[in-house]
């Protein structure tokens, strides 16, 4: 009888411990996944902030740079003269899309700007007040996950001291074709700088080639 009582006691302990482990896994695993997803989203955001500033610096200094992003996803380059679907809105942009279980940002169809509220072009984007780029993101629900999309677009900026407009132009291997890649690196190669007069205003364009 005493032996049966001890065995029963051990079984109760095993059941209680198993229950505690199960509860810990039930709450702990989703929390760990959520933290991993949050880190991936932060990594992508930080990468795009760095990418924007690196492209600006490369356009000024003429230096070639390569950046690496340790997040699985899809890069897209929409060159300045892109003519396919989403043309107009996406032209002169670099996009990165990735899937996550926890979006960490509002889910919807609208772009949410990062670091700037002014998403306009020259003359309403002013050198010294506004960045030469617009960084934005959005998230949407898929059948099983969420898709987060980051987009970096370069715009025209007015310099009122010289009355000139400056713009960084993103180009790829083809001036009008969307380029997609699952590569985790982006190489920035400065090209030519040239002037063009449009409606009496001098525009200074700097081409930067993007290679995935």
PDB file of C-alpha atoms in Angstrom:
ATOM      1  CA  UNK A   1       0.000   0.000   0.000  1.00  0.00           C
ATOM      2  CA  UNK A   2       2.809   2.353   0.907  1.00  0.00           C
ATOM      3  CA  UNK A   3       4.542   1.571  -2.400  1.00  0.00           C
ATOM      4  CA  UNK A   4       1.341   2.309  -4.323  1.00  0.00           C
ATOM      5  CA  UNK A   5       1.019   5.656  -2.538  1.00  0.00           C
ATOM      6  CA  UNK A   6       4.589   6.592  -3.475  1.00  0.00           C
ATOM      7  CA  UNK A   7       3.999   5.633  -7.117  1.00  0.00           C
ATOM      8  CA  UNK A   8       0.781   7.682  -7.142  1.00  0.00           C
ATOM      9  CA  UNK A   9       2.687  10.622  -5.659  1.00  0.00           C
ATOM     10  CA  UNK A  10       5.346  10.375  -8.350  1.00  0.00           C
ATOM     11  CA  UNK A  11       2.671  10.234 -11.062  1.00  0.00           C
ATOM     12  CA  UNK A  12       1.006  13.355  -9.673  1.00  0.00           C
ATOM     13  CA  UNK A  13       4.352  15.164  -9.654  1.00  0.00           C
ATOM     14  CA  UNK A  14       5.030  14.076 -13.257  1.00  0.00           C
ATOM     15  CA  UNK A  15       1.573  15.254 -14.365  1.00  0.00           C
ATOM     16  CA  UNK A  16       1.998  18.621 -12.606  1.00  0.00           C
ATOM     17  CA  UNK A  17       5.488  19.160 -14.064  1.00  0.00           C
ATOM     18  CA  UNK A  18       4.267  18.170 -17.539  1.00  0.00           C
ATOM     19  CA  UNK A  19       1.408  20.614 -17.187  1.00  0.00           C
ATOM     20  CA  UNK A  20       3.754  23.404 -16.157  1.00  0.00           C
ATOM     21  CA  UNK A  21       6.075  22.674 -19.086  1.00  0.00           C
ATOM     22  CA  UNK A  22       3.121  22.596 -21.467  1.00  0.00           C
ATOM     23  CA  UNK A  23       1.838  25.931 -20.146  1.00  0.00           C
ATOM     24  CA  UNK A  24       5.296  27.472 -20.419  1.00  0.00           C
ATOM     25  CA  UNK A  25       5.577  26.324 -24.027  1.00  0.00           C
ATOM     26  CA  UNK A  26       2.035  27.508 -24.792  1.00  0.00           C
ATOM     27  CA  UNK A  27       2.866  31.034 -23.622  1.00  0.00           C
ATOM     28  CA  UNK A  28       6.604  31.098 -24.211  1.00  0.00           C
ATOM     29  CA  UNK A  29       6.886  29.933 -27.819  1.00  0.00           C
ATOM     30  CA  UNK A  30       4.540  32.618 -29.254  1.00  0.00           C
ATOM     31  CA  UNK A  31       6.347  35.268 -27.201  1.00  0.00           C
ATOM     32  CA  UNK A  32       9.726  34.143 -28.527  1.00  0.00           C
ATOM     33  CA  UNK A  33       8.343  34.175 -32.089  1.00  0.00           C
ATOM     34  CA  UNK A  34       6.902  37.647 -31.574  1.00  0.00           C
ATOM     35  CA  UNK A  35      10.263  38.947 -30.375  1.00  0.00           C
ATOM     36  CA  UNK A  36      12.005  37.373 -33.378  1.00  0.00           C
ATOM     37  CA  UNK A  37       9.484  38.986 -35.727  1.00  0.00           C
ATOM     38  CA  UNK A  38       9.917  42.368 -34.030  1.00  0.00           C
ATOM     39  CA  UNK A  39      13.692  42.128 -34.416  1.00  0.00           C
ATOM     40  CA  UNK A  40      13.397  41.253 -38.103  1.00  0.00           C
ATOM     41  CA  UNK A  41      11.128  44.251 -38.696  1.00  0.00           C
ATOM     42  CA  UNK A  42      13.552  46.523 -36.828  1.00  0.00           C
ATOM     43  CA  UNK A  43      16.454  45.098 -38.834  1.00  0.00           C
ATOM     44  CA  UNK A  44      14.683  45.911 -42.104  1.00  0.00           C
ATOM     45  CA  UNK A  45      13.802  49.423 -40.955  1.00  0.00           C
ATOM     46  CA  UNK A  46      17.367  50.129 -39.820  1.00  0.00           C
ATOM     47  CA  UNK A  47      18.698  48.715 -43.085  1.00  0.00           C
ATOM     48  CA  UNK A  48      16.519  51.042 -45.145  1.00  0.00           C
ATOM     49  CA  UNK A  49      17.525  54.086 -43.110  1.00  0.00           C
ATOM     50  CA  UNK A  50      21.161  53.152 -43.716  1.00  0.00           C
ATOM     51  CA  UNK A  51      20.459  52.410 -47.395  1.00  0.00           C
ATOM     52  CA  UNK A  52      18.916  55.850 -47.941  1.00  0.00           C
ATOM     53  CA  UNK A  53      21.837  57.668 -46.335  1.00  0.00           C
ATOM     54  CA  UNK A  54      24.392  55.485 -48.152  1.00  0.00           C
ATOM     55  CA  UNK A  55      22.802  56.216 -51.534  1.00  0.00           C
ATOM     56  CA  UNK A  56      22.886  59.937 -50.738  1.00  0.00           C
ATOM     57  CA  UNK A  57      26.548  59.769 -49.718  1.00  0.00           C
ATOM     58  CA  UNK A  58      27.484  57.658 -52.742  1.00  0.00           C
ATOM     59  CA  UNK A  59      25.814  60.168 -55.057  1.00  0.00           C
ATOM     60  CA  UNK A  60      27.894  62.982 -53.531  1.00  0.00           C
ATOM     61  CA  UNK A  61      31.214  61.194 -53.122  1.00  0.00           C
ATOM     62  CA  UNK A  62      31.083  58.867 -56.128  1.00  0.00           C
ATOM     63  CA  UNK A  63      31.913  55.821 -54.011  1.00  0.00           C
ATOM     64  CA  UNK A  64      30.651  52.283 -54.602  1.00  0.00           C
ATOM     65  CA  UNK A  65      29.107  50.585 -51.569  1.00  0.00           C
ATOM     66  CA  UNK A  66      27.520  47.219 -50.746  1.00  0.00           C
ATOM     67  CA  UNK A  67      25.087  46.688 -47.872  1.00  0.00           C
ATOM     68  CA  UNK A  68      23.816  43.393 -46.466  1.00  0.00           C
ATOM     69  CA  UNK A  69      20.445  42.531 -44.925  1.00  0.00           C
ATOM     70  CA  UNK A  70      20.197  39.307 -42.950  1.00  0.00           C
ATOM     71  CA  UNK A  71      16.444  38.889 -43.441  1.00  0.00           C
ATOM     72  CA  UNK A  72      14.810  36.586 -45.981  1.00  0.00           C
ATOM     73  CA  UNK A  73      12.555  38.395 -48.412  1.00  0.00           C
ATOM     74  CA  UNK A  74      12.222  39.928 -51.859  1.00  0.00           C
ATOM     75  CA  UNK A  75      13.950  43.080 -53.123  1.00  0.00           C
ATOM     76  CA  UNK A  76      12.370  45.043 -55.952  1.00  0.00           C
ATOM     77  CA  UNK A  77      13.818  47.932 -57.956  1.00  0.00           C
ATOM     78  CA  UNK A  78      11.433  50.239 -59.793  1.00  0.00           C
ATOM     79  CA  UNK A  79      13.661  52.444 -61.988  1.00  0.00           C
ATOM     80  CA  UNK A  80      12.823  56.062 -62.751  1.00  0.00           C
ATOM     81  CA  UNK A  81      11.333  55.209 -66.179  1.00  0.00           C
ATOM     82  CA  UNK A  82       9.423  52.097 -65.077  1.00  0.00           C
ATOM     83  CA  UNK A  83       6.283  51.654 -67.220  1.00  0.00           C
ATOM     84  CA  UNK A  84       4.631  48.492 -65.851  1.00  0.00           C
ATOM     85  CA  UNK A  85       2.034  47.914 -63.149  1.00  0.00           C
ATOM     86  CA  UNK A  86       2.279  50.368 -60.235  1.00  0.00           C
ATOM     87  CA  UNK A  87       4.124  52.859 -62.437  1.00  0.00           C
ATOM     88  CA  UNK A  88       3.889  56.409 -61.173  1.00  0.00           C
ATOM     89  CA  UNK A  89       3.484  55.505 -57.508  1.00  0.00           C
ATOM     90  CA  UNK A  90       6.480  53.155 -57.396  1.00  0.00           C
ATOM     91  CA  UNK A  91       8.859  54.785 -59.882  1.00  0.00           C
ATOM     92  CA  UNK A  92      12.348  55.578 -58.535  1.00  0.00           C
ATOM     93  CA  UNK A  93      11.893  53.220 -55.574  1.00  0.00           C
ATOM     94  CA  UNK A  94      13.532  50.274 -53.846  1.00  0.00           C
ATOM     95  CA  UNK A  95      11.129  47.864 -52.151  1.00  0.00           C
ATOM     96  CA  UNK A  96      11.659  44.979 -49.743  1.00  0.00           C
ATOM     97  CA  UNK A  97       8.868  42.511 -48.882  1.00  0.00           C
ATOM     98  CA  UNK A  98       8.952  39.819 -46.222  1.00  0.00           C
ATOM     99  CA  UNK A  99       6.515  37.592 -44.324  1.00  0.00           C
ATOM    100  CA  UNK A 100       5.975  37.577 -40.579  1.00  0.00           C
ATOM    101  CA  UNK A 101       3.566  36.160 -38.005  1.00  0.00           C
ATOM    102  CA  UNK A 102       3.452  39.408 -36.012  1.00  0.00           C
ATOM    103  CA  UNK A 103       3.467  42.600 -38.131  1.00  0.00           C
ATOM    104  CA  UNK A 104       4.371  45.067 -35.372  1.00  0.00           C
ATOM    105  CA  UNK A 105       2.988  47.927 -37.503  1.00  0.00           C
ATOM    106  CA  UNK A 106      -0.589  48.901 -38.397  1.00  0.00           C
ATOM    107  CA  UNK A 107      -2.205  46.642 -40.986  1.00  0.00           C
ATOM    108  CA  UNK A 108      -3.800  48.476 -43.898  1.00  0.00           C
ATOM    109  CA  UNK A 109      -3.518  49.650 -47.486  1.00  0.00           C
ATOM    110  CA  UNK A 110      -1.968  53.068 -46.815  1.00  0.00           C
ATOM    111  CA  UNK A 111       1.739  53.806 -46.721  1.00  0.00           C
ATOM    112  CA  UNK A 112       3.018  55.051 -43.361  1.00  0.00           C
ATOM    113  CA  UNK A 113       5.932  57.509 -43.709  1.00  0.00           C
ATOM    114  CA  UNK A 114       9.013  57.069 -41.519  1.00  0.00           C
ATOM    115  CA  UNK A 115      11.167  60.037 -40.455  1.00  0.00           C
ATOM    116  CA  UNK A 116       9.142  62.560 -42.490  1.00  0.00           C
ATOM    117  CA  UNK A 117       5.532  63.683 -42.783  1.00  0.00           C
ATOM    118  CA  UNK A 118       6.113  65.676 -45.968  1.00  0.00           C
ATOM    119  CA  UNK A 119       5.877  63.257 -48.890  1.00  0.00           C
ATOM    120  CA  UNK A 120       5.691  65.969 -51.570  1.00  0.00           C
ATOM    121  CA  UNK A 121       8.027  66.818 -54.419  1.00  0.00           C
ATOM    122  CA  UNK A 122       9.775  70.101 -55.246  1.00  0.00           C
ATOM    123  CA  UNK A 123       8.993  72.968 -54.698  1.00  0.00           C
ATOM    124  CA  UNK A 124       7.240  71.736 -51.554  1.00  0.00           C
ATOM    125  CA  UNK A 125      10.204  69.562 -50.616  1.00  0.00           C
ATOM    126  CA  UNK A 126      12.972  71.958 -49.655  1.00  0.00           C
ATOM    127  CA  UNK A 127      16.687  71.251 -49.292  1.00  0.00           C
ATOM    128  CA  UNK A 128      17.794  71.649 -45.676  1.00  0.00           C
ATOM    129  CA  UNK A 129      14.286  71.021 -44.364  1.00  0.00           C
ATOM    130  CA  UNK A 130      13.261  67.815 -46.116  1.00  0.00           C
ATOM    131  CA  UNK A 131      15.170  64.658 -46.948  1.00  0.00           C
ATOM    132  CA  UNK A 132      15.960  63.750 -50.549  1.00  0.00           C
ATOM    133  CA  UNK A 133      14.119  60.490 -49.939  1.00  0.00           C
ATOM    134  CA  UNK A 134      10.868  59.210 -48.499  1.00  0.00           C
ATOM    135  CA  UNK A 135      10.926  56.028 -46.423  1.00  0.00           C
ATOM    136  CA  UNK A 136       7.623  54.308 -45.746  1.00  0.00           C
ATOM    137  CA  UNK A 137       6.133  50.959 -44.811  1.00  0.00           C
ATOM    138  CA  UNK A 138       2.843  49.088 -44.699  1.00  0.00           C
ATOM    139  CA  UNK A 139       1.534  45.645 -43.750  1.00  0.00           C
ATOM    140  CA  UNK A 140      -1.216  43.447 -45.142  1.00  0.00           C
ATOM    141  CA  UNK A 141      -2.752  40.154 -44.090  1.00  0.00           C
ATOM    142  CA  UNK A 142      -2.163  37.047 -46.211  1.00  0.00           C
ATOM    143  CA  UNK A 143      -3.813  33.629 -45.939  1.00  0.00           C
ATOM    144  CA  UNK A 144      -1.414  32.462 -43.209  1.00  0.00           C
ATOM    145  CA  UNK A 145       0.893  35.372 -42.364  1.00  0.00           C
ATOM    146  CA  UNK A 146       1.398  39.111 -42.712  1.00  0.00           C
ATOM    147  CA  UNK A 147       3.405  40.696 -45.506  1.00  0.00           C
ATOM    148  CA  UNK A 148       5.408  43.782 -44.575  1.00  0.00           C
ATOM    149  CA  UNK A 149       6.632  46.071 -47.320  1.00  0.00           C
ATOM    150  CA  UNK A 150       9.269  48.776 -46.948  1.00  0.00           C
ATOM    151  CA  UNK A 151       9.746  51.299 -49.736  1.00  0.00           C
ATOM    152  CA  UNK A 152      12.476  53.883 -50.287  1.00  0.00           C
ATOM    153  CA  UNK A 153      11.711  56.514 -52.928  1.00  0.00           C
ATOM    154  CA  UNK A 154      13.923  59.404 -53.983  1.00  0.00           C
ATOM    155  CA  UNK A 155      12.225  62.687 -54.842  1.00  0.00           C
ATOM    156  CA  UNK A 156      13.075  66.091 -56.269  1.00  0.00           C
ATOM    157  CA  UNK A 157      14.156  68.690 -53.700  1.00  0.00           C
ATOM    158  CA  UNK A 158      14.319  72.453 -54.276  1.00  0.00           C
ATOM    159  CA  UNK A 159      17.379  74.446 -53.226  1.00  0.00           C
ATOM    160  CA  UNK A 160      16.104  78.013 -52.832  1.00  0.00           C
ATOM    161  CA  UNK A 161      19.622  79.413 -52.510  1.00  0.00           C
ATOM    162  CA  UNK A 162      20.463  78.397 -56.084  1.00  0.00           C
ATOM    163  CA  UNK A 163      16.905  77.997 -57.442  1.00  0.00           C
ATOM    164  CA  UNK A 164      17.895  74.556 -58.661  1.00  0.00           C
ATOM    165  CA  UNK A 165      16.200  71.211 -58.124  1.00  0.00           C
ATOM    166  CA  UNK A 166      18.216  68.131 -57.174  1.00  0.00           C
ATOM    167  CA  UNK A 167      17.140  64.531 -57.593  1.00  0.00           C
ATOM    168  CA  UNK A 168      18.794  61.131 -57.233  1.00  0.00           C
ATOM    169  CA  UNK A 169      17.794  58.787 -60.052  1.00  0.00           C
ATOM    170  CA  UNK A 170      17.712  55.032 -59.422  1.00  0.00           C
ATOM    171  CA  UNK A 171      18.648  52.912 -62.418  1.00  0.00           C
ATOM    172  CA  UNK A 172      19.084  49.203 -62.988  1.00  0.00           C
ATOM    173  CA  UNK A 173      20.251  47.038 -65.840  1.00  0.00           C
ATOM    174  CA  UNK A 174      17.189  48.172 -67.795  1.00  0.00           C
ATOM    175  CA  UNK A 175      15.741  51.676 -67.599  1.00  0.00           C
ATOM    176  CA  UNK A 176      12.097  50.541 -67.689  1.00  0.00           C
ATOM    177  CA  UNK A 177      12.032  47.022 -66.219  1.00  0.00           C
ATOM    178  CA  UNK A 178      11.183  45.961 -62.687  1.00  0.00           C
ATOM    179  CA  UNK A 179      14.043  43.990 -61.119  1.00  0.00           C
ATOM    180  CA  UNK A 180      13.299  41.383 -58.436  1.00  0.00           C
ATOM    181  CA  UNK A 181      15.802  39.457 -56.325  1.00  0.00           C
ATOM    182  CA  UNK A 182      16.006  37.334 -53.172  1.00  0.00           C
ATOM    183  CA  UNK A 183      19.622  38.415 -52.728  1.00  0.00           C
ATOM    184  CA  UNK A 184      20.488  39.738 -49.265  1.00  0.00           C
ATOM    185  CA  UNK A 185      22.847  42.402 -50.593  1.00  0.00           C
ATOM    186  CA  UNK A 186      22.406  45.743 -52.325  1.00  0.00           C
ATOM    187  CA  UNK A 187      25.296  47.295 -54.274  1.00  0.00           C
ATOM    188  CA  UNK A 188      25.207  51.041 -54.926  1.00  0.00           C
ATOM    189  CA  UNK A 189      27.193  52.282 -57.953  1.00  0.00           C
ATOM    190  CA  UNK A 190      27.216  56.032 -58.725  1.00  0.00           C
ATOM    191  CA  UNK A 191      26.821  56.876 -62.410  1.00  0.00           C
ATOM    192  CA  UNK A 192      26.663  60.232 -64.190  1.00  0.00           C
ATOM    193  CA  UNK A 193      25.396  63.642 -63.046  1.00  0.00           C
ATOM    194  CA  UNK A 194      23.714  65.861 -65.615  1.00  0.00           C
ATOM    195  CA  UNK A 195      21.618  69.029 -65.887  1.00  0.00           C
ATOM    196  CA  UNK A 196      18.268  69.451 -67.568  1.00  0.00           C
ATOM    197  CA  UNK A 197      16.055  72.523 -67.871  1.00  0.00           C
ATOM    198  CA  UNK A 198      12.355  71.838 -67.324  1.00  0.00           C
ATOM    199  CA  UNK A 199       9.836  74.706 -67.453  1.00  0.00           C
ATOM    200  CA  UNK A 200      12.641  77.202 -66.936  1.00  0.00           C
ATOM    201  CA  UNK A 201      13.995  75.436 -63.842  1.00  0.00           C
ATOM    202  CA  UNK A 202      17.405  73.753 -63.771  1.00  0.00           C
ATOM    203  CA  UNK A 203      17.281  70.161 -62.544  1.00  0.00           C
ATOM    204  CA  UNK A 204      20.462  68.391 -61.484  1.00  0.00           C
ATOM    205  CA  UNK A 205      20.077  64.629 -61.729  1.00  0.00           C
ATOM    206  CA  UNK A 206      22.510  62.102 -60.261  1.00  0.00           C
ATOM    207  CA  UNK A 207      22.121  58.539 -61.459  1.00  0.00           C
ATOM    208  CA  UNK A 208      22.815  55.705 -59.027  1.00  0.00           C
ATOM    209  CA  UNK A 209      22.803  52.107 -60.252  1.00  0.00           C
ATOM    210  CA  UNK A 210      21.298  49.535 -57.892  1.00  0.00           C
ATOM    211  CA  UNK A 211      22.413  45.903 -58.167  1.00  0.00           C
ATOM    212  CA  UNK A 212      20.931  43.047 -56.122  1.00  0.00           C
TER     213      UNK A 212
END
